[in-house]
Amino acid sequence: LISLPPPSGHRPTAAAMAHAPTIWDSRGPRTMRSREMSVLTGPGNSGVIGADYHTTPLERRFSPYDFNGGTTVVIAGADYAIAAADTRMSSGYEILSRNQTKLHQLTSKSVLAAAGCATDIMELRKQLGIRIQVYAQNHAKEMSTPSVAQMLSNMLYYRRFFPYYAFNLVAGLDDEGKGGVYGYDAIGSFKRDQYGAMGSGQNYIMPLLDNLVGHKNREDENLPLSAEEAVAIVKDVFVTAGERDIYTGDRLEIKVIKSTGVTTELFELKRD
C-alpha cells in the first residue's frame, strides 16, 4: 500500500465512516480506516480511491490453451492426397519457432495436419500413434485411412468436455487407392471432402481453393488436377496467406501421398 500523508486536521464524519467502502489489500478485504478516509475526503481531494486500493477482489486469469497459429491445407485427387502446412509456431506477437512441423504421418497412407495449441497437438498425436500401433499388433495389418479418420473422431468426442485445442485435417488414400481428406470440428464431427484448410490463414485460403480446386462459380470445363498441379496451387495459396496472416510463414512443408509412398517437399515462405 502507498503511505498516506497526515490528514491535516480533517476528520471524516460518523455518517461517512458508517458507509466507508471495503477495500482489498495484501491481507484480504477490510473496511477503510478513518485516517484513510480523511485523506480521500479532505480538502483538495476528489474522493476517488487510488490505484493501490481495490473495492473489488483482485482477479487472476489462467487459460490452459494457447493458440500457436499456423495454417494447414489438404487436397485429394484421383490417386493422390496432399497435406501441407507452414512451419511457424507463434504465441501472440512472438515467434517461438520457425521450424515446427504441423504434419504428422500416421500410417503409410495417411497424414494428420493439425494447427492450434502445440502441446494439445503433441498429446493427440501421441495417443493416435499408440492406438494405431496397438491395432497393427492385434490385427497384423495397418489401419486404413477411413478407420484412422473414424478413430480420430471418437477420440475428439471422448474429450468433448475439455477438448483438444487442435484444428484437424486427415489426408490419405482409401482401400481403393483414391485420395480422400477429412475435416473435423473441436468435438469430432467430420466429413470426407475434396479439399480443406484450417488454422489462422483459413479465411484467406478457402476462397482460393473453392475457385481453383472446387471449381465453384466457374463456367469453364472442370478438369481433374494432377498431383503436380495441386502442389503448385498449394504453394500459391500459402504465399497469398503469408502476405496477410502474421502467423503463417517461414517454410511450407508438403507431403504427397501416393500408393508408392509419401514424399516430402519444402518451400520457402516469408520470414517476417
mmCIF file of C-alpha atoms in Angstrom, residues 12-245:
data_model
loop_
_atom_site.group_PDB
_atom_site.id
_atom_site.type_symbol
_atom_site.label_atom_id
_atom_site.label_comp_id
_atom_site.label_asym_id
_atom_site.label_seq_id
_atom_site.Cartn_x
_atom_site.Cartn_y
_atom_site.Cartn_z
ATOM 1 C CA PRO A 12 -14.495 12.284 8.351
ATOM 2 C CA THR A 13 -17.971 12.389 9.840
ATOM 3 C CA ALA A 14 -19.552 9.444 11.597
ATOM 4 C CA ALA A 15 -22.013 9.104 8.718
ATOM 5 C CA ALA A 16 -19.134 8.921 6.259
ATOM 6 C CA MET A 17 -17.389 6.250 8.307
ATOM 7 C CA ALA A 18 -20.617 4.254 8.525
ATOM 8 C CA HIS A 19 -20.527 3.980 4.739
ATOM 9 C CA ALA A 20 -16.788 3.507 4.417
ATOM 10 C CA PRO A 21 -16.016 1.318 1.432
ATOM 11 C CA THR A 22 -14.498 -2.121 1.686
ATOM 12 C CA ILE A 23 -11.032 -2.286 0.201
ATOM 13 C CA TRP A 24 -8.738 -5.176 -0.567
ATOM 14 C CA ASP A 25 -5.111 -5.187 0.425
ATOM 15 C CA SER A 26 -2.476 -7.914 0.705
ATOM 16 C CA ARG A 27 -4.305 -9.421 3.705
ATOM 17 C CA GLY A 28 -7.746 -9.516 2.078
ATOM 18 C CA PRO A 29 -10.884 -7.397 2.472
ATOM 19 C CA ARG A 30 -11.279 -4.773 5.187
ATOM 20 C CA THR A 31 -13.142 -1.553 5.873
ATOM 21 C CA MET A 32 -11.297 1.666 5.105
ATOM 22 C CA ARG A 33 -9.906 3.318 8.234
ATOM 23 C CA SER A 34 -10.767 6.857 9.321
ATOM 24 C CA ARG A 35 -7.261 8.131 8.551
ATOM 25 C CA GLU A 36 -7.529 6.800 5.015
ATOM 26 C CA MET A 37 -11.000 8.273 4.633
ATOM 27 C CA SER A 38 -9.774 11.669 5.767
ATOM 28 C CA VAL A 39 -7.156 11.746 3.024
ATOM 29 C CA LEU A 40 -9.683 10.840 0.344
ATOM 30 C CA THR A 41 -12.488 13.148 1.506
ATOM 31 C CA GLY A 42 -10.409 16.076 2.763
ATOM 32 C CA PRO A 43 -9.934 19.441 1.010
ATOM 33 C CA GLY A 44 -8.289 19.202 -2.373
ATOM 34 C CA ASN A 45 -9.067 15.519 -2.795
ATOM 35 C CA SER A 46 -11.592 14.111 -5.237
ATOM 36 C CA GLY A 47 -12.583 11.203 -3.037
ATOM 37 C CA VAL A 48 -11.579 8.721 -5.723
ATOM 38 C CA ILE A 49 -9.836 5.650 -4.380
ATOM 39 C CA GLY A 50 -6.288 5.368 -5.681
ATOM 40 C CA ALA A 51 -4.825 2.656 -7.826
ATOM 41 C CA ASP A 52 -3.350 0.891 -4.811
ATOM 42 C CA TYR A 53 -6.791 0.295 -3.313
ATOM 43 C CA HIS A 54 -9.400 -2.059 -4.781
ATOM 44 C CA THR A 55 -13.075 -2.012 -3.927
ATOM 45 C CA THR A 56 -13.455 -5.440 -5.549
ATOM 46 C CA PRO A 57 -11.346 -8.586 -5.209
ATOM 47 C CA LEU A 58 -8.333 -8.880 -7.462
ATOM 48 C CA GLU A 59 -8.969 -11.363 -10.258
ATOM 49 C CA ARG A 60 -6.374 -13.680 -11.735
ATOM 50 C CA ARG A 61 -6.965 -15.470 -15.037
ATOM 51 C CA PHE A 62 -5.402 -18.627 -16.392
ATOM 52 C CA SER A 63 -6.129 -20.471 -19.612
ATOM 53 C CA PRO A 64 -4.887 -23.999 -20.297
ATOM 54 C CA TYR A 65 -4.948 -23.201 -24.016
ATOM 55 C CA ASP A 66 -2.663 -21.153 -26.223
ATOM 56 C CA PHE A 67 -3.147 -20.546 -29.923
ATOM 57 C CA ASN A 68 0.172 -21.141 -31.644
ATOM 58 C CA GLY A 69 -1.020 -20.152 -35.101
ATOM 59 C CA GLY A 70 -0.220 -21.754 -38.421
ATOM 60 C CA THR A 71 -2.230 -22.906 -41.426
ATOM 61 C CA THR A 72 -2.865 -26.352 -42.894
ATOM 62 C CA VAL A 73 -4.247 -27.371 -46.300
ATOM 63 C CA VAL A 74 -5.282 -30.743 -47.714
ATOM 64 C CA ILE A 75 -6.290 -31.705 -51.269
ATOM 65 C CA ALA A 76 -7.456 -35.070 -52.594
ATOM 66 C CA GLY A 77 -7.115 -36.337 -56.148
ATOM 67 C CA ALA A 78 -7.979 -39.471 -58.085
ATOM 68 C CA ASP A 79 -4.882 -41.349 -56.927
ATOM 69 C CA TYR A 80 -3.157 -38.997 -54.510
ATOM 70 C CA ALA A 81 -3.683 -36.849 -51.434
ATOM 71 C CA ILE A 82 -1.713 -33.794 -50.374
ATOM 72 C CA ALA A 83 -1.208 -32.382 -46.883
ATOM 73 C CA ALA A 84 0.604 -29.078 -46.450
ATOM 74 C CA ALA A 85 1.356 -26.699 -43.579
ATOM 75 C CA ASP A 86 3.703 -23.863 -42.695
ATOM 76 C CA THR A 87 6.352 -24.372 -40.010
ATOM 77 C CA ARG A 88 5.937 -21.169 -37.959
ATOM 78 C CA MET A 89 4.893 -21.520 -34.305
ATOM 79 C CA SER A 90 3.811 -18.312 -32.592
ATOM 80 C CA SER A 91 2.303 -17.054 -29.368
ATOM 81 C CA GLY A 92 0.753 -13.618 -29.532
ATOM 82 C CA TYR A 93 3.260 -11.423 -31.378
ATOM 83 C CA GLU A 94 6.230 -13.694 -30.638
ATOM 84 C CA ILE A 95 7.659 -16.321 -32.992
ATOM 85 C CA LEU A 96 8.617 -19.302 -30.849
ATOM 86 C CA SER A 97 9.932 -21.491 -33.665
ATOM 87 C CA ARG A 98 10.412 -21.245 -37.418
ATOM 88 C CA ASN A 99 10.769 -24.989 -37.902
ATOM 89 C CA GLN A 100 7.821 -26.636 -36.129
ATOM 90 C CA THR A 101 6.067 -29.225 -38.270
ATOM 91 C CA LYS A 102 2.284 -29.482 -38.277
ATOM 92 C CA LEU A 103 2.182 -32.626 -40.415
ATOM 93 C CA HIS A 104 2.239 -35.999 -38.678
ATOM 94 C CA GLN A 105 2.403 -39.199 -40.684
ATOM 95 C CA LEU A 106 0.133 -41.769 -39.038
ATOM 96 C CA THR A 107 0.412 -44.667 -41.477
ATOM 97 C CA SER A 108 1.970 -45.270 -44.858
ATOM 98 C CA LYS A 109 -1.196 -43.871 -46.454
ATOM 99 C CA SER A 110 -2.465 -41.214 -44.028
ATOM 100 C CA VAL A 111 -1.183 -37.911 -42.635
ATOM 101 C CA LEU A 112 -2.607 -35.713 -39.876
ATOM 102 C CA ALA A 113 -2.397 -31.943 -40.442
ATOM 103 C CA ALA A 114 -3.137 -30.031 -37.244
ATOM 104 C CA ALA A 115 -2.896 -26.373 -36.201
ATOM 105 C CA GLY A 116 -3.796 -24.812 -32.849
ATOM 106 C CA CYS A 117 -2.237 -25.382 -29.432
ATOM 107 C CA ALA A 118 1.090 -27.149 -29.963
ATOM 108 C CA THR A 119 1.004 -29.058 -26.667
ATOM 109 C CA ASP A 120 -2.504 -30.392 -27.294
ATOM 110 C CA ILE A 121 -1.492 -31.458 -30.792
ATOM 111 C CA MET A 122 1.547 -33.308 -29.437
ATOM 112 C CA GLU A 123 -0.607 -35.181 -26.937
ATOM 113 C CA LEU A 124 -3.237 -36.002 -29.559
ATOM 114 C CA ARG A 125 -0.563 -37.254 -31.942
ATOM 115 C CA LYS A 126 0.911 -39.427 -29.183
ATOM 116 C CA GLN A 127 -2.443 -41.022 -28.354
ATOM 117 C CA LEU A 128 -3.206 -41.609 -32.039
ATOM 118 C CA GLY A 129 0.157 -43.287 -32.525
ATOM 119 C CA ILE A 130 -0.396 -45.610 -29.574
ATOM 120 C CA ARG A 131 -3.803 -46.732 -30.813
ATOM 121 C CA ILE A 132 -2.595 -47.235 -34.367
ATOM 122 C CA GLN A 133 0.301 -49.349 -33.113
ATOM 123 C CA VAL A 134 -1.971 -51.470 -30.905
ATOM 124 C CA TYR A 135 -4.337 -52.004 -33.862
ATOM 125 C CA ALA A 136 -1.452 -53.148 -36.060
ATOM 126 C CA GLN A 137 -0.262 -55.612 -33.421
ATOM 127 C CA ASN A 138 -3.728 -57.002 -32.755
ATOM 128 C CA HIS A 139 -4.814 -57.359 -36.385
ATOM 129 C CA ALA A 140 -1.470 -57.914 -38.110
ATOM 130 C CA LYS A 141 -2.218 -55.180 -40.626
ATOM 131 C CA GLU A 142 -2.085 -51.423 -40.953
ATOM 132 C CA MET A 143 -5.132 -49.320 -40.124
ATOM 133 C CA SER A 144 -6.854 -47.921 -43.208
ATOM 134 C CA THR A 145 -7.328 -44.180 -43.724
ATOM 135 C CA PRO A 146 -11.140 -44.256 -43.210
ATOM 136 C CA SER A 147 -10.573 -46.157 -39.958
ATOM 137 C CA VAL A 148 -7.991 -43.600 -38.845
ATOM 138 C CA ALA A 149 -10.475 -40.832 -39.608
ATOM 139 C CA GLN A 150 -13.198 -42.512 -37.552
ATOM 140 C CA MET A 151 -10.840 -43.218 -34.665
ATOM 141 C CA LEU A 152 -9.784 -39.569 -34.524
ATOM 142 C CA SER A 153 -13.452 -38.577 -34.405
ATOM 143 C CA ASN A 154 -14.029 -40.923 -31.465
ATOM 144 C CA MET A 155 -11.023 -39.545 -29.595
ATOM 145 C CA LEU A 156 -12.116 -35.932 -30.069
ATOM 146 C CA TYR A 157 -15.657 -36.720 -28.930
ATOM 147 C CA TYR A 158 -14.357 -38.505 -25.840
ATOM 148 C CA ARG A 159 -12.668 -35.246 -24.851
ATOM 149 C CA ARG A 160 -15.684 -33.069 -25.658
ATOM 150 C CA PHE A 161 -15.928 -31.574 -22.136
ATOM 151 C CA PHE A 162 -12.262 -30.499 -22.202
ATOM 152 C CA PRO A 163 -11.448 -30.563 -25.927
ATOM 153 C CA TYR A 164 -8.092 -30.696 -27.576
ATOM 154 C CA TYR A 165 -7.387 -27.197 -28.919
ATOM 155 C CA ALA A 166 -6.498 -28.568 -32.327
ATOM 156 C CA PHE A 167 -7.895 -27.927 -35.792
ATOM 157 C CA ASN A 168 -7.500 -31.273 -37.519
ATOM 158 C CA LEU A 169 -7.413 -32.471 -41.102
ATOM 159 C CA VAL A 170 -6.590 -36.006 -42.251
ATOM 160 C CA ALA A 171 -5.383 -36.754 -45.775
ATOM 161 C CA GLY A 172 -4.759 -40.173 -47.247
ATOM 162 C CA LEU A 173 -5.695 -42.944 -49.641
ATOM 163 C CA ASP A 174 -8.636 -45.264 -49.072
ATOM 164 C CA ASP A 175 -8.765 -49.008 -49.736
ATOM 165 C CA GLU A 176 -9.418 -48.369 -53.435
ATOM 166 C CA GLY A 177 -6.393 -46.117 -53.797
ATOM 167 C CA LYS A 178 -8.461 -42.942 -54.135
ATOM 168 C CA GLY A 179 -7.483 -39.782 -52.330
ATOM 169 C CA GLY A 180 -9.665 -38.527 -49.500
ATOM 170 C CA VAL A 181 -9.452 -35.754 -46.927
ATOM 171 C CA TYR A 182 -11.414 -35.382 -43.699
ATOM 172 C CA GLY A 183 -12.143 -32.192 -41.775
ATOM 173 C CA TYR A 184 -13.105 -32.008 -38.084
ATOM 174 C CA ASP A 185 -14.597 -29.650 -35.557
ATOM 175 C CA ALA A 186 -13.401 -29.486 -31.946
ATOM 176 C CA ILE A 187 -15.517 -32.393 -30.707
ATOM 177 C CA GLY A 188 -15.158 -34.865 -33.539
ATOM 178 C CA SER A 189 -17.848 -34.148 -36.124
ATOM 179 C CA PHE A 190 -16.251 -34.782 -39.504
ATOM 180 C CA LYS A 191 -16.893 -35.387 -43.176
ATOM 181 C CA ARG A 192 -14.956 -36.515 -46.196
ATOM 182 C CA ASP A 193 -14.259 -33.837 -48.785
ATOM 183 C CA GLN A 194 -12.090 -32.976 -51.762
ATOM 184 C CA TYR A 195 -10.087 -30.203 -50.085
ATOM 185 C CA GLY A 196 -9.925 -28.192 -46.892
ATOM 186 C CA ALA A 197 -7.991 -25.645 -44.850
ATOM 187 C CA MET A 198 -7.630 -24.969 -41.133
ATOM 188 C CA GLY A 199 -5.773 -22.558 -38.892
ATOM 189 C CA SER A 200 -5.082 -18.851 -38.789
ATOM 190 C CA GLY A 201 -4.937 -18.418 -42.578
ATOM 191 C CA GLN A 202 -8.091 -20.401 -43.344
ATOM 192 C CA ASN A 203 -10.158 -17.370 -44.339
ATOM 193 C CA TYR A 204 -7.556 -16.291 -46.888
ATOM 194 C CA ILE A 205 -7.048 -19.727 -48.436
ATOM 195 C CA MET A 206 -10.535 -21.256 -48.639
ATOM 196 C CA PRO A 207 -11.870 -18.798 -51.285
ATOM 197 C CA LEU A 208 -8.899 -19.661 -53.493
ATOM 198 C CA LEU A 209 -9.418 -23.407 -53.025
ATOM 199 C CA ASP A 210 -13.131 -23.024 -53.751
ATOM 200 C CA ASN A 211 -12.255 -21.457 -57.080
ATOM 201 C CA LEU A 212 -9.149 -23.377 -58.134
ATOM 202 C CA VAL A 213 -9.905 -26.849 -56.751
ATOM 203 C CA GLY A 214 -13.644 -26.878 -56.090
ATOM 204 C CA HIS A 215 -14.307 -25.050 -59.386
ATOM 205 C CA LYS A 216 -17.204 -23.141 -57.797
ATOM 206 C CA ASN A 217 -18.950 -20.360 -59.743
ATOM 207 C CA ARG A 218 -16.996 -21.120 -62.902
ATOM 208 C CA GLU A 219 -18.351 -21.953 -66.334
ATOM 209 C CA ASP A 220 -15.225 -23.443 -67.921
ATOM 210 C CA GLU A 221 -14.609 -27.184 -68.005
ATOM 211 C CA ASN A 222 -13.653 -28.741 -64.660
ATOM 212 C CA LEU A 223 -10.592 -30.829 -65.468
ATOM 213 C CA PRO A 224 -9.070 -33.096 -62.810
ATOM 214 C CA LEU A 225 -5.877 -31.811 -61.250
ATOM 215 C CA SER A 226 -2.679 -33.790 -61.331
ATOM 216 C CA ALA A 227 -0.581 -34.054 -58.188
ATOM 217 C CA GLU A 228 1.948 -31.592 -59.641
ATOM 218 C CA GLU A 229 -0.768 -29.024 -60.391
ATOM 219 C CA ALA A 230 -2.218 -29.413 -56.905
ATOM 220 C CA VAL A 231 1.206 -28.849 -55.332
ATOM 221 C CA ALA A 232 1.632 -25.670 -57.399
ATOM 222 C CA ILE A 233 -1.753 -24.413 -56.170
ATOM 223 C CA VAL A 234 -0.798 -25.169 -52.568
ATOM 224 C CA LYS A 235 2.367 -23.097 -52.922
ATOM 225 C CA ASP A 236 0.445 -20.159 -54.396
ATOM 226 C CA VAL A 237 -2.241 -20.105 -51.700
ATOM 227 C CA PHE A 238 0.343 -20.190 -48.903
ATOM 228 C CA VAL A 239 2.249 -17.302 -50.474
ATOM 229 C CA THR A 240 -1.031 -15.382 -50.538
ATOM 230 C CA ALA A 241 -1.883 -16.219 -46.920
ATOM 231 C CA GLY A 242 1.617 -15.267 -45.774
ATOM 232 C CA GLU A 243 1.114 -11.741 -47.088
ATOM 233 C CA ARG A 244 -1.891 -11.172 -44.818
ATOM 234 C CA ASP A 245 -1.541 -13.524 -41.855
#
